[in-house]
PDB file of C-alpha atoms and ligand atoms in Angstrom:
ATOM      1  CA  MET T   1      79.500-102.487  48.682  1.00 39.00           C
ATOM      2  CA  LYS T   2      81.206 -99.540  50.309  1.00 44.00           C
ATOM      3  CA  LYS T   3      83.996-100.524  52.647  1.00 44.00           C
ATOM      4  CA  GLU T   4      84.531 -98.736  55.921  1.00 42.00           C
ATOM      5  CA  MET T   5      86.956 -95.820  55.722  1.00 47.00           C
ATOM      6  CA  SER T   6      88.902 -97.252  58.672  1.00 45.00           C
ATOM      7  CA  GLU T   7      89.815-100.291  56.640  1.00 51.00           C
ATOM      8  CA  HIS T   8      91.994 -98.060  54.459  1.00 51.00           C
ATOM      9  CA  SER T   9      92.909 -95.347  56.890  1.00 58.00           C
ATOM     10  CA  ASP T  10      96.476 -96.451  57.507  1.00 67.00           C
ATOM     11  CA  SER T  11      97.199 -97.907  54.090  1.00 89.00           C
ATOM     12  CA  GLN T  12     100.199 -96.758  52.110  1.00 92.00           C
ATOM     13  CA  LEU T  13      97.844 -95.736  49.308  1.00 92.00           C
ATOM     14  CA  ASP T  14      96.079 -93.352  51.738  1.00 93.00           C
ATOM     15  CA  VAL T  15      99.415 -91.730  52.527  1.00 94.00           C
ATOM     16  CA  LEU T  16     100.344 -91.492  48.838  1.00 95.00           C
ATOM     17  CA  PHE T  17      96.880 -90.112  48.012  1.00 97.00           C
ATOM     18  CA  LEU T  18      97.159 -87.398  50.663  1.00 97.00           C
ATOM     19  CA  ASN T  19     100.656 -86.420  49.523  1.00 96.00           C
ATOM     20  CA  GLU T  20      99.499 -86.213  45.905  1.00 97.00           C
ATOM     21  CA  LEU T  21      96.556 -84.044  46.986  1.00 98.00           C
ATOM     22  CA  ARG T  22      98.984 -81.708  48.771  1.00 98.00           C
ATOM     23  CA  GLU T  23     101.129 -81.539  45.662  1.00 97.00           C
ATOM     24  CA  ILE T  24      98.280 -80.621  43.274  1.00 98.00           C
ATOM     25  CA  TYR T  25      97.015 -78.160  45.909  1.00 98.00           C
ATOM     26  CA  GLY T  26     100.442 -76.499  45.883  1.00 98.00           C
ATOM     27  CA  ALA T  27     100.456 -76.607  42.068  1.00 97.00           C
ATOM     28  CA  GLU T  28      97.034 -74.946  41.813  1.00 98.00           C
ATOM     29  CA  LYS T  29      98.111 -72.214  44.249  1.00 97.00           C
ATOM     30  CA  GLN T  30     101.329 -71.568  42.309  1.00 96.00           C
ATOM     31  CA  GLN T  31      99.208 -71.171  39.162  1.00 96.00           C
ATOM     32  CA  LEU T  32      97.519 -68.178  40.759  1.00 96.00           C
ATOM     33  CA  ILE T  33     100.956 -66.589  40.260  1.00 94.00           C
ATOM     34  CA  VAL T  34     101.996 -68.126  36.913  1.00 95.00           C
ATOM     35  CA  LEU T  35      98.765 -67.668  34.934  1.00 97.00           C
ATOM     36  CA  PRO T  36      98.598 -63.874  35.416  1.00 97.00           C
ATOM     37  CA  LEU T  37     102.258 -63.749  34.315  1.00 96.00           C
ATOM     38  CA  LEU T  38     101.411 -65.650  31.099  1.00 97.00           C
ATOM     39  CA  LYS T  39      98.266 -63.593  30.521  1.00 97.00           C
ATOM     40  CA  LYS T  40     100.154 -60.305  30.903  1.00 97.00           C
ATOM     41  CA  ALA T  41     102.770 -61.429  28.372  1.00 97.00           C
ATOM     42  CA  ALA T  42     100.241 -62.691  25.770  1.00 97.00           C
ATOM     43  CA  SER T  43      99.252 -60.483  22.844  1.00 95.00           C
ATOM     44  CA  SER T  44      96.357 -62.499  21.358  1.00 94.00           C
ATOM     45  CA  LEU T  45      93.018 -61.574  22.930  1.00 95.00           C
ATOM     46  CA  LYS T  46      91.803 -65.167  22.485  1.00 94.00           C
ATOM     47  CA  LEU T  47      94.844 -66.502  24.350  1.00 96.00           C
ATOM     48  CA  ARG T  48      94.368 -63.968  27.130  1.00 97.00           C
ATOM     49  CA  ASN T  49      90.729 -65.094  27.425  1.00 97.00           C
ATOM     50  CA  VAL T  50      91.665 -68.788  27.634  1.00 96.00           C
ATOM     51  CA  LEU T  51      94.260 -68.000  30.308  1.00 97.00           C
ATOM     52  CA  ALA T  52      91.747 -65.849  32.225  1.00 97.00           C
ATOM     53  CA  SER T  53      89.193 -68.658  32.201  1.00 96.00           C
ATOM     54  CA  HIS T  54      91.871 -71.125  33.364  1.00 96.00           C
ATOM     55  CA  LEU T  55      92.616 -68.714  36.195  1.00 97.00           C
ATOM     56  CA  ASP T  56      88.906 -68.753  37.188  1.00 97.00           C
ATOM     57  CA  ASP T  57      88.936 -72.559  37.020  1.00 97.00           C
ATOM     58  CA  THR T  58      92.052 -72.584  39.220  1.00 98.00           C
ATOM     59  CA  SER T  59      90.247 -70.727  42.019  1.00 98.00           C
ATOM     60  CA  GLU T  60      87.412 -73.249  41.775  1.00 98.00           C
ATOM     61  CA  HIS T  61      89.864 -76.176  41.771  1.00 98.00           C
ATOM     62  CA  ILE T  62      91.498 -74.795  44.933  1.00 98.00           C
ATOM     63  CA  ARG T  63      88.087 -74.605  46.644  1.00 98.00           C
ATOM     64  CA  ARG T  64      87.311 -78.155  45.524  1.00 98.00           C
ATOM     65  CA  LEU T  65      90.603 -79.445  46.952  1.00 98.00           C
ATOM     66  CA  GLU T  66      89.856 -77.680  50.251  1.00 98.00           C
ATOM     67  CA  THR T  67      86.477 -79.476  50.300  1.00 98.00           C
ATOM     68  CA  ILE T  68      88.324 -82.758  49.708  1.00 98.00           C
ATOM     69  CA  PHE T  69      90.754 -82.124  52.596  1.00 98.00           C
ATOM     70  CA  GLY T  70      87.687 -81.402  54.737  1.00 98.00           C
ATOM     71  CA  LEU T  71      86.023 -84.674  53.718  1.00 97.00           C
ATOM     72  CA  LEU T  72      89.218 -86.488  54.699  1.00 97.00           C
ATOM     73  CA  ASN T  73      89.414 -84.579  58.005  1.00 96.00           C
ATOM     74  CA  GLN T  74      92.862 -83.362  57.029  1.00 96.00           C
ATOM     75  CA  PRO T  75      94.276 -79.824  57.115  1.00 97.00           C
ATOM     76  CA  ALA T  76      94.667 -78.207  53.676  1.00 97.00           C
ATOM     77  CA  GLU T  77      98.452 -78.239  53.398  1.00 97.00           C
ATOM     78  CA  ILE T  78     100.602 -77.751  50.320  1.00 97.00           C
ATOM     79  CA  ARG T  79     103.629 -79.651  49.147  1.00 95.00           C
ATOM     80  CA  GLU T  80     106.115 -77.547  47.171  1.00 94.00           C
ATOM     81  CA  PRO T  81     105.172 -77.990  43.489  1.00 91.00           C
ATOM     82  CA  GLU T  82     108.681 -78.408  42.039  1.00 94.00           C
ATOM     83  CA  THR T  83     107.359 -79.181  38.535  1.00 95.00           C
ATOM     84  CA  ILE T  84     105.321 -75.976  38.428  1.00 95.00           C
ATOM     85  CA  PHE T  85     108.319 -73.977  39.648  1.00 96.00           C
ATOM     86  CA  GLY T  86     110.263 -75.455  36.713  1.00 96.00           C
ATOM     87  CA  ILE T  87     107.527 -74.601  34.194  1.00 96.00           C
ATOM     88  CA  THR T  88     107.385 -71.074  35.674  1.00 95.00           C
ATOM     89  CA  ARG T  89     111.119 -70.654  34.982  1.00 96.00           C
ATOM     90  CA  GLU T  90     110.596 -71.956  31.430  1.00 96.00           C
ATOM     91  CA  ALA T  91     107.787 -69.426  30.882  1.00 96.00           C
ATOM     92  CA  GLU T  92     110.066 -66.650  32.112  1.00 96.00           C
ATOM     93  CA  GLN T  93     112.673 -67.825  29.584  1.00 97.00           C
ATOM     94  CA  VAL T  94     110.076 -67.680  26.773  1.00 97.00           C
ATOM     95  CA  ILE T  95     109.249 -64.103  27.740  1.00 97.00           C
ATOM     96  CA  ALA T  96     112.931 -63.156  28.011  1.00 97.00           C
ATOM     97  CA  THR T  97     113.861 -64.614  24.605  1.00 97.00           C
ATOM     98  CA  THR T  98     110.883 -63.511  22.448  1.00 96.00           C
ATOM     99  CA  VAL T  99     109.670 -60.144  21.206  1.00 96.00           C
ATOM    100  CA  GLN T 100     106.658 -58.490  22.807  1.00 95.00           C
ATOM    101  CA  ASP T 101     103.380 -58.497  20.801  1.00 94.00           C
ATOM    102  CA  THR T 102     104.379 -61.358  18.511  1.00 94.00           C
ATOM    103  CA  ALA T 103     102.594 -64.618  17.694  1.00 93.00           C
ATOM    104  CA  THR T 104     105.932 -66.334  18.363  1.00 94.00           C
ATOM    105  CA  ARG T 105     105.813 -65.271  21.999  1.00 95.00           C
ATOM    106  CA  ASP T 106     102.172 -66.426  22.170  1.00 96.00           C
ATOM    107  CA  ALA T 107     103.175 -69.793  20.678  1.00 95.00           C
ATOM    108  CA  GLY T 108     105.816 -70.157  23.423  1.00 96.00           C
ATOM    109  CA  LEU T 109     103.332 -69.145  26.118  1.00 97.00           C
ATOM    110  CA  ILE T 110     100.893 -71.791  24.865  1.00 97.00           C
ATOM    111  CA  VAL T 111     103.618 -74.428  25.256  1.00 96.00           C
ATOM    112  CA  ALA T 112     104.128 -73.359  28.878  1.00 97.00           C
ATOM    113  CA  ALA T 113     100.355 -73.242  29.533  1.00 97.00           C
ATOM    114  CA  GLN T 114      99.905 -76.730  28.053  1.00 97.00           C
ATOM    115  CA  LYS T 115     102.739 -78.089  30.200  1.00 97.00           C
ATOM    116  CA  LEU T 116     100.782 -76.840  33.215  1.00 96.00           C
ATOM    117  CA  GLU T 117      97.595 -78.446  31.902  1.00 97.00           C
ATOM    118  CA  HIS T 118      99.226 -81.775  31.192  1.00 97.00           C
ATOM    119  CA  TYR T 119     100.725 -81.867  34.682  1.00 97.00           C
ATOM    120  CA  GLU T 120      97.263 -81.218  36.108  1.00 98.00           C
ATOM    121  CA  ILE T 121      95.548 -83.742  33.837  1.00 98.00           C
ATOM    122  CA  THR T 122      98.025 -86.424  34.914  1.00 98.00           C
ATOM    123  CA  SER T 123      97.669 -85.512  38.592  1.00 98.00           C
ATOM    124  CA  TYR T 124      93.865 -85.396  38.638  1.00 98.00           C
ATOM    125  CA  GLY T 125      93.633 -88.547  36.513  1.00 98.00           C
ATOM    126  CA  SER T 126      95.832 -90.492  38.955  1.00 97.00           C
ATOM    127  CA  LEU T 127      94.094 -89.020  41.996  1.00 98.00           C
ATOM    128  CA  ALA T 128      90.642 -89.943  40.626  1.00 98.00           C
ATOM    129  CA  THR T 129      91.845 -93.523  40.075  1.00 97.00           C
ATOM    130  CA  HIS T 130      93.239 -93.702  43.605  1.00 97.00           C
ATOM    131  CA  ALA T 131      90.031 -92.215  45.049  1.00 97.00           C
ATOM    132  CA  ARG T 132      88.067 -94.947  43.236  1.00 97.00           C
ATOM    133  CA  THR T 133      90.366 -97.649  44.651  1.00 96.00           C
ATOM    134  CA  LEU T 134      90.000 -96.164  48.148  1.00 95.00           C
ATOM    135  CA  GLU T 135      86.218 -95.925  47.627  1.00 95.00           C
ATOM    136  CA  HIS T 136      86.065 -92.206  48.324  1.00 97.00           C
ATOM    137  CA  ASP T 137      83.114 -91.786  45.951  1.00 97.00           C
ATOM    138  CA  GLU T 138      82.321 -88.123  46.623  1.00 98.00           C
ATOM    139  CA  ILE T 139      86.004 -87.163  46.382  1.00 98.00           C
ATOM    140  CA  GLU T 140      86.345 -89.066  43.121  1.00 98.00           C
ATOM    141  CA  GLU T 141      83.460 -87.053  41.637  1.00 98.00           C
ATOM    142  CA  LEU T 142      85.084 -83.749  42.636  1.00 98.00           C
ATOM    143  CA  LEU T 143      88.431 -84.828  41.149  1.00 98.00           C
ATOM    144  CA  GLU T 144      86.727 -85.944  37.922  1.00 98.00           C
ATOM    145  CA  LEU T 145      85.110 -82.508  37.588  1.00 98.00           C
ATOM    146  CA  SER T 146      88.471 -80.751  37.827  1.00 98.00           C
ATOM    147  CA  LEU T 147      90.001 -83.311  35.443  1.00 98.00           C
ATOM    148  CA  TYR T 148      87.272 -82.573  32.889  1.00 98.00           C
ATOM    149  CA  GLU T 149      87.839 -78.810  33.131  1.00 97.00           C
ATOM    150  CA  GLU T 150      91.616 -79.190  32.748  1.00 97.00           C
ATOM    151  CA  LYS T 151      91.061 -81.238  29.583  1.00 97.00           C
ATOM    152  CA  GLU T 152      88.695 -78.584  28.222  1.00 96.00           C
ATOM    153  CA  SER T 153      91.283 -75.825  28.773  1.00 96.00           C
ATOM    154  CA  ASP T 154      93.946 -77.973  27.139  1.00 96.00           C
ATOM    155  CA  ASP T 155      91.733 -78.530  24.065  1.00 96.00           C
ATOM    156  CA  LEU T 156      91.155 -74.769  23.771  1.00 95.00           C
ATOM    157  CA  LEU T 157      94.905 -74.146  23.842  1.00 96.00           C
ATOM    158  CA  THR T 158      95.513 -76.819  21.203  1.00 95.00           C
ATOM    159  CA  ALA T 159      92.837 -75.297  18.940  1.00 94.00           C
ATOM    160  CA  LEU T 160      94.344 -71.850  19.391  1.00 93.00           C
ATOM    161  CA  ALA T 161      97.829 -73.091  18.516  1.00 92.00           C
ATOM    162  CA  GLU T 162      96.628 -75.040  15.473  1.00 91.00           C
ATOM    163  CA  ASN T 163      94.161 -72.521  14.038  1.00 87.00           C
ATOM    164  CA  TYR T 164      95.929 -69.266  14.462  1.00 78.00           C
ATOM    165  CA  ILE T 165      99.043 -68.684  16.448  1.00 81.00           C
ATOM    166  CA  ASN T 166     101.451 -71.218  14.972  1.00 79.00           C
ATOM    167  CA  THR T 167     100.572 -70.088  11.415  1.00 80.00           C
ATOM    168  CA  GLU T 168     101.096 -66.445  12.326  1.00 80.00           C
ATOM    169  CA  ALA T 169     104.321 -67.271  14.147  1.00 77.00           C
ATOM    170  CA  SER T 170     105.735 -69.099  11.112  1.00 81.00           C
ATOM    171  CA  ARG T 171     105.398 -65.842   9.109  1.00 83.00           C
ATOM    172  CA  GLU T 172     107.297 -63.723  11.629  1.00 81.00           C
TER     173      GLU T 172
HETATM  174 FE1  FE2 N 201      93.523 -76.605  37.835  1.00 75.03          FE
END
């Protein structure tokens, strides 16, 4: 049976949930900056395509989070995504220390892109669990959708690394 929202409204888990939503919202927005940077630096067409489709997903994930804030009657606010700032600096280091148009650079960019994905998978996984506990059924469904898409992008990056780029990079 669905409990009344008010029963949870002041719980510590509600506060944590909202803060985590603000953090992933900030992380998704920062990826609108990082993903084009990675895409521009990549030489493999396949990698550029995976990054472009992750960028499209990111815009959708941002819209979904804004829907969630609306369902919670909360303003869509960001929390500074410190982890994503760190991964951005790591990606810049990869670009600074590798040669343009090499599979080695692409291999490094995939590492950075997968760090982003794993952060998102962890965040959406935890948020979906918390939404279930708080009985926010509709919100849980939206979070599960984004979680699924993040996992799909991550699998594509793994396949790309295993099937092509790491082999090429080992020959450079
Ligand atoms: Fe995302």
